[in-house]
Short mmCIF file of C-alpha atoms in Angstrom, two decimals:
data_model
loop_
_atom_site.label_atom_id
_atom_site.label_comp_id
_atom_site.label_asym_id
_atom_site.label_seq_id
_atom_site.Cartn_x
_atom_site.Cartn_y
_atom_site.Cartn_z
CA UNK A 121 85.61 97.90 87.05
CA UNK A 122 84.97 95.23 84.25
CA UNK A 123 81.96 95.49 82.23
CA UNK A 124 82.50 91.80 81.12
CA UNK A 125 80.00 89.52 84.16
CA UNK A 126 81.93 86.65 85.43
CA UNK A 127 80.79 83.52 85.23
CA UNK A 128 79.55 82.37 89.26
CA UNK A 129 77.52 79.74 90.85
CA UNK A 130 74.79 80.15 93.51
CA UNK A 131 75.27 77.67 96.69
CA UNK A 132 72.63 77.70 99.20
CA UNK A 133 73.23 76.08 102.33
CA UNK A 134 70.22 74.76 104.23
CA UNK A 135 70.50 73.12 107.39
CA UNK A 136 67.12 71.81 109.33
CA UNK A 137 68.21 72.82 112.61
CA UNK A 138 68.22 76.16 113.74
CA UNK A 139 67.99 77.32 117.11
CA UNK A 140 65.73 80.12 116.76
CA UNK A 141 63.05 78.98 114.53
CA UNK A 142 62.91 74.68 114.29
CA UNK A 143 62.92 74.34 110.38
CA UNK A 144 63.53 77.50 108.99
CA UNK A 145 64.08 76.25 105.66
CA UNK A 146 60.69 74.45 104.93
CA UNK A 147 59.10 77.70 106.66
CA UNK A 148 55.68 78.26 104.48
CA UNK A 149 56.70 81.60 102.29
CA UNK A 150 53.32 82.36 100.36
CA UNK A 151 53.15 78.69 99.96
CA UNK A 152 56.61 77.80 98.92
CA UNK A 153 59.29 76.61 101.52
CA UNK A 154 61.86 79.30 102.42
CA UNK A 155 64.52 77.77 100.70
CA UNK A 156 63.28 77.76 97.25
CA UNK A 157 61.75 81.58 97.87
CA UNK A 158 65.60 82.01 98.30
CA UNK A 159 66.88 79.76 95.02
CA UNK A 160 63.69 81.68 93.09
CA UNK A 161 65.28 84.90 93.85
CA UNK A 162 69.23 83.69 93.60
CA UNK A 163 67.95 83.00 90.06
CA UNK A 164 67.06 86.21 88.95
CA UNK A 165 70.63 87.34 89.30
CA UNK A 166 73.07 86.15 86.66
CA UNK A 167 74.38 82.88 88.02
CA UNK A 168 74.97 80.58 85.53
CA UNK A 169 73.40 78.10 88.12
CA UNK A 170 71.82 78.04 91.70
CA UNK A 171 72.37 75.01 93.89
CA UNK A 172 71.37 74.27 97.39
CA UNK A 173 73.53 72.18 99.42
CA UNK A 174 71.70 70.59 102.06
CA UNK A 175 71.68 67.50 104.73
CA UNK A 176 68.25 67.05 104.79
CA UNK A 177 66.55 64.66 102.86
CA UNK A 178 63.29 66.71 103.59
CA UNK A 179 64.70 69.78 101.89
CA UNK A 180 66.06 68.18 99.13
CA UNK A 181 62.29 66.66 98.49
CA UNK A 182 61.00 70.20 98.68
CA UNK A 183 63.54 71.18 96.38
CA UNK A 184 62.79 68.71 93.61
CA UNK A 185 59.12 69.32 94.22
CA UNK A 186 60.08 72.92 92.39
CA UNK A 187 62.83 71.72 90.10
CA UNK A 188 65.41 73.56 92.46
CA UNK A 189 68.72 71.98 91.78
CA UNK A 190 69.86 70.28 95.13
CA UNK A 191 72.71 68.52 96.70
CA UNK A 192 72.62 66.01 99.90
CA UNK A 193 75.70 67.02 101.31
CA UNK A 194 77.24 65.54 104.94
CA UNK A 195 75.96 66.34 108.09
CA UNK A 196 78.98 66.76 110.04
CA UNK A 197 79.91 70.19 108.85
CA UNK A 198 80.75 72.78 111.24
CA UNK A 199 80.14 75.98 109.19
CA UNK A 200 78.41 76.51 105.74
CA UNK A 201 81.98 76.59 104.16
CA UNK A 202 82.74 73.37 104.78
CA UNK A 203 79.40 72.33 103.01
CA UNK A 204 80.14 74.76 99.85
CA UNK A 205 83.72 73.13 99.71
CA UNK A 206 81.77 69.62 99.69
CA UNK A 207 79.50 71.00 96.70
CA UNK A 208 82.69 72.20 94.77
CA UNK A 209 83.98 68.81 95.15
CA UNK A 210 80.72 67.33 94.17
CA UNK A 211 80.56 69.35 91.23
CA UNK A 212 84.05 68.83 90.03
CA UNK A 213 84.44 72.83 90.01
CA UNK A 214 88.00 74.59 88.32
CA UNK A 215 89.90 75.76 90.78
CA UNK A 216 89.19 79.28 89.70
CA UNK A 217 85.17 79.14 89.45
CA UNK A 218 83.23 81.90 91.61
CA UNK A 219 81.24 80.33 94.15
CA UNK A 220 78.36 82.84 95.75
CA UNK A 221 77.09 81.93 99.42
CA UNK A 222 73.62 82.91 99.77
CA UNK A 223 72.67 82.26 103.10
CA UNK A 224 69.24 80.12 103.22
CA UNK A 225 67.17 82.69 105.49
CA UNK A 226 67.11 85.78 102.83
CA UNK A 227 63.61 85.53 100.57
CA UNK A 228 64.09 88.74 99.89
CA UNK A 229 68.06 89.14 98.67
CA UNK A 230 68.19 91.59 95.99
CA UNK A 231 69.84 89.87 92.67
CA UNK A 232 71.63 92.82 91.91
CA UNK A 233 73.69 92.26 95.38
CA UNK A 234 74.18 88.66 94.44
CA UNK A 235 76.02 89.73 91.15
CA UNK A 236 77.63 92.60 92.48
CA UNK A 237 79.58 90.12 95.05
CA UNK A 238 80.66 87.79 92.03
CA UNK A 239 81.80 91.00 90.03
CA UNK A 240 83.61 92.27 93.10
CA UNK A 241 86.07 88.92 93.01
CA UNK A 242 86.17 88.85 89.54
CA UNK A 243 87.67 92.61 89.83
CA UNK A 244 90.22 91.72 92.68
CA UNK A 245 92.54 89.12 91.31
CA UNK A 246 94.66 88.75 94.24
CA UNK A 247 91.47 88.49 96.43
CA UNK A 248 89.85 84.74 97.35
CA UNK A 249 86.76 86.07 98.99
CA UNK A 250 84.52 88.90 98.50
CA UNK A 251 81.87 90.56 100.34
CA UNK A 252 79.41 93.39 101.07
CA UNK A 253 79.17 96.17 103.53
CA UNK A 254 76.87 98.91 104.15
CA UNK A 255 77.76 102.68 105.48
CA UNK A 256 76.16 102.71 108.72
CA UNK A 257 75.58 105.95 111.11
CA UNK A 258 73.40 105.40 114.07
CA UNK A 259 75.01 105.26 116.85
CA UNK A 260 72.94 102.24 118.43
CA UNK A 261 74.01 99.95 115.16
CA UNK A 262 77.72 101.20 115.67
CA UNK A 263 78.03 99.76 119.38
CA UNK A 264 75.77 96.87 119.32
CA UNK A 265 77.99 93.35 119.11
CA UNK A 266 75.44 92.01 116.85
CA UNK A 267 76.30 94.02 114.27
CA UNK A 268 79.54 93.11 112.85
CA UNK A 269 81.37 95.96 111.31
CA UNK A 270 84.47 95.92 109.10
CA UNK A 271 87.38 97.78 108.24
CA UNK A 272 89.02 98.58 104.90
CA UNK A 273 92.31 99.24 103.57
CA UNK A 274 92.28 101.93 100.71
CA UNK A 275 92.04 98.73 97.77
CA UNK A 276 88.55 97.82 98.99
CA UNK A 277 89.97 94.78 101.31
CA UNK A 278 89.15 93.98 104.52
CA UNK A 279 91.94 94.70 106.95
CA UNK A 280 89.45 93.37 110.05
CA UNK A 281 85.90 92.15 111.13
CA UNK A 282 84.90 92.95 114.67
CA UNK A 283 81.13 92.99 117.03
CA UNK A 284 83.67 96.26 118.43
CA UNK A 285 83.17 99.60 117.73
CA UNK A 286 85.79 99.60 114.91
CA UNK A 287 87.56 102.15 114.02
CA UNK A 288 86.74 103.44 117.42
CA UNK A 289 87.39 107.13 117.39
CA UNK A 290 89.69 108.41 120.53
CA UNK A 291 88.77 112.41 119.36
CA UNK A 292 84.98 113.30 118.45
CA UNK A 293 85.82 115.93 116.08
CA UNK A 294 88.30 113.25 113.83
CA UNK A 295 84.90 110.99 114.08
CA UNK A 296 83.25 113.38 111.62
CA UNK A 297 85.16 111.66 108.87
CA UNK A 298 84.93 108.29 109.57
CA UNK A 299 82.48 106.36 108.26
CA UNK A 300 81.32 103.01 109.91
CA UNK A 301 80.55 99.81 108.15
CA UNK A 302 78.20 97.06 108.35
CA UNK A 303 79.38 93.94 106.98
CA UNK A 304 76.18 91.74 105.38
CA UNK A 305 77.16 88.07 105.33
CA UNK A 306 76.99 87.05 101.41
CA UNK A 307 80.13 86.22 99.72
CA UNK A 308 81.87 84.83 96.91
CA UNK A 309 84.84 82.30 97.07
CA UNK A 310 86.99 81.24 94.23
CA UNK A 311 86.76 77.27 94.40
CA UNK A 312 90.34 76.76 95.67
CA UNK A 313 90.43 78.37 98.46
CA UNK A 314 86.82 76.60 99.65
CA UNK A 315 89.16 73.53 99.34
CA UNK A 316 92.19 75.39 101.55
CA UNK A 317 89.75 76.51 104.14
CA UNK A 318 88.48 72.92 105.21
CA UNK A 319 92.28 72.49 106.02
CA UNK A 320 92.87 75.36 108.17
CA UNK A 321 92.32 75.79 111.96
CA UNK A 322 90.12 77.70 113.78
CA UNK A 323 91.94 80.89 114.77
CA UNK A 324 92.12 82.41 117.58
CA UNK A 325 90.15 85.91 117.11
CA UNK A 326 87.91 84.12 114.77
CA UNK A 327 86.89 81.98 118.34
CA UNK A 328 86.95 85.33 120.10
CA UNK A 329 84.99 86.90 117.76
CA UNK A 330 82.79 84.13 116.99
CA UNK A 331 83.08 85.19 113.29
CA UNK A 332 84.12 82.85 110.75
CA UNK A 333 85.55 85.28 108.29
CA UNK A 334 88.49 85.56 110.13
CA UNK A 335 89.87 82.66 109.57
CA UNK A 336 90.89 83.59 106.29
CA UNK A 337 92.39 86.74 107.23
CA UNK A 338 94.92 85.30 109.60
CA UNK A 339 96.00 82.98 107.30
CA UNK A 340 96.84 85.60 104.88
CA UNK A 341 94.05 84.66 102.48
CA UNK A 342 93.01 89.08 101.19
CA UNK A 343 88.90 89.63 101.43
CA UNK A 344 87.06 92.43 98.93
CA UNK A 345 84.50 94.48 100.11
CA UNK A 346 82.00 96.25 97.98
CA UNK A 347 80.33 99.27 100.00
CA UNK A 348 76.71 99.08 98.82
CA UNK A 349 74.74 102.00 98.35
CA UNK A 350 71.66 100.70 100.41
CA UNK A 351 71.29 97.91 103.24
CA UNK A 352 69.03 94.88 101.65
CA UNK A 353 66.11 93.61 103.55
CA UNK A 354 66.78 91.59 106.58
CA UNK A 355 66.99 87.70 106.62
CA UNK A 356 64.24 85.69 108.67
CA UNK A 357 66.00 85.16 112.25
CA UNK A 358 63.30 84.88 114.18
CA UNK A 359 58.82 84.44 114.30
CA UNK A 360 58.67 87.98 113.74
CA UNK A 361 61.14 88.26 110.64
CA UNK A 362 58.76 85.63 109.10
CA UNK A 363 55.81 86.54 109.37
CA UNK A 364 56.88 90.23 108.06
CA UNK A 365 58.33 88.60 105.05
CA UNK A 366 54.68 86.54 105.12
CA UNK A 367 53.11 89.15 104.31
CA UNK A 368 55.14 90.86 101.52
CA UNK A 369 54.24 87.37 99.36
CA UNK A 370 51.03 87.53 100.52
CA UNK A 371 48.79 85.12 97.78
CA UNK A 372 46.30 86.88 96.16
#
């Protein structure tokens, strides 16, 4: 692995509508919107810069209100790809800068994980995307859809995501050795293929899947996959997630 840290950007993508919770960005965090709890923590990793790309002009106001960099970006995107190719554009990035995803609902990403997925690209050349997964053993985890699991090839590289039990194990005893992974949706994109992907259709197990990831892969495009140690806290999904992360900011 290099010891030299690549030079990568942090994108944030920050939509006002979410189905779960109704404006999950500007969600009071120890009395800071969500989003910049999130740009305050992408910060403390070693991104040369953290943007968030948004379509709201009310985010972008709570953004400047904390001198968070932010970008009003269209409205018509279908996934938060599409919006960090728009900010690439916007930005004028080389075709070989490392673009981090940092999904708008962690407060509580660990930096560390944010650089490690930067490093992980910067390590695989032929790669245009990296990720993170986490070992995972309970048996619940392992069958439940929601939890998308991955499989790797012996480089590190994603040979398929699934909500399946994959690999599923035909003999119990040959299950002993296999060892399940979560996949945690941050990644990294080199700046070119953000621009490739807004060309490319939606494929079909990516629409049976309902996982966007695999778009990519059936066009060819290879994925890395660093195996963290330790699963990070969870993102704020729902009333509950909130007010749990609520109270770990709690204002003294």
């Amino acid at each position: 692995m290099s010891t030299n840290h690549p030079e990568f950007l942090v994108v944030i993508p920050a939509r006002l509508g979410s189905t779960r919770l109704p404006r999950k960005p500007l969600a009071d965090i120890g009395g800071k919107p969500m989003v910049v709890r999130v740009a305050e923590q992408a910060k403390k990793s070693l991104a040369q810069s953290v943007v968030v790309a948004t379509d709201s002009a009310e985010i972008q106001a709570a953004c400047d209100e904390y001198r968070i960099e932010c970008l009003l970006t269209s409205p018509d995107h279908s996934t938060g790809t599409d919006r960090l190719a728009e900010v690439a554009q916007l930005l004028k990035l080389p075709s070989n800068a490392l673009v981090v995803n940092v999904q708008g609902d962690e407060p509580l990403i660990p930096p560390e994980l944010i650089n490690q997925v930067a490093q992980t690209l910067a390590d695989h050349h032929e790669c245009a995307i990296s990720t993170v997964a986490v070992p995972i053993s309970d048996d619940a985890e392992i069958q439940n859809p929601n939890v998308v699991k991955v499989v790797l090839n012996r480089n590190s590289e994603a040979l398929y995501f699934s909500r399946a039990t994959i690999p599923f194990t035909r003999d119990t005893e040959l299950a002993k050795n296999i060892t399940h992974l979560r996949h945690l949706g941050i990644y990294a994109y080199r700046a070119d293929f953000l621009q490739a992907y807004t060309r490319l259709e939606p494929a079909p197990p990516e629409q049976a899947e309902a996982l966007e990831q695999l778009r990519a892969l059936w066009n060819g495009y290879r994925i890395a996959v660093h195996v963290a140690k330790e699963t990070p806290p969870a993102g704020v999904d729902t009333s509950e997630d909130l007010e749990r992360v609520r109270s770990l900011f709690k204002t003294t």
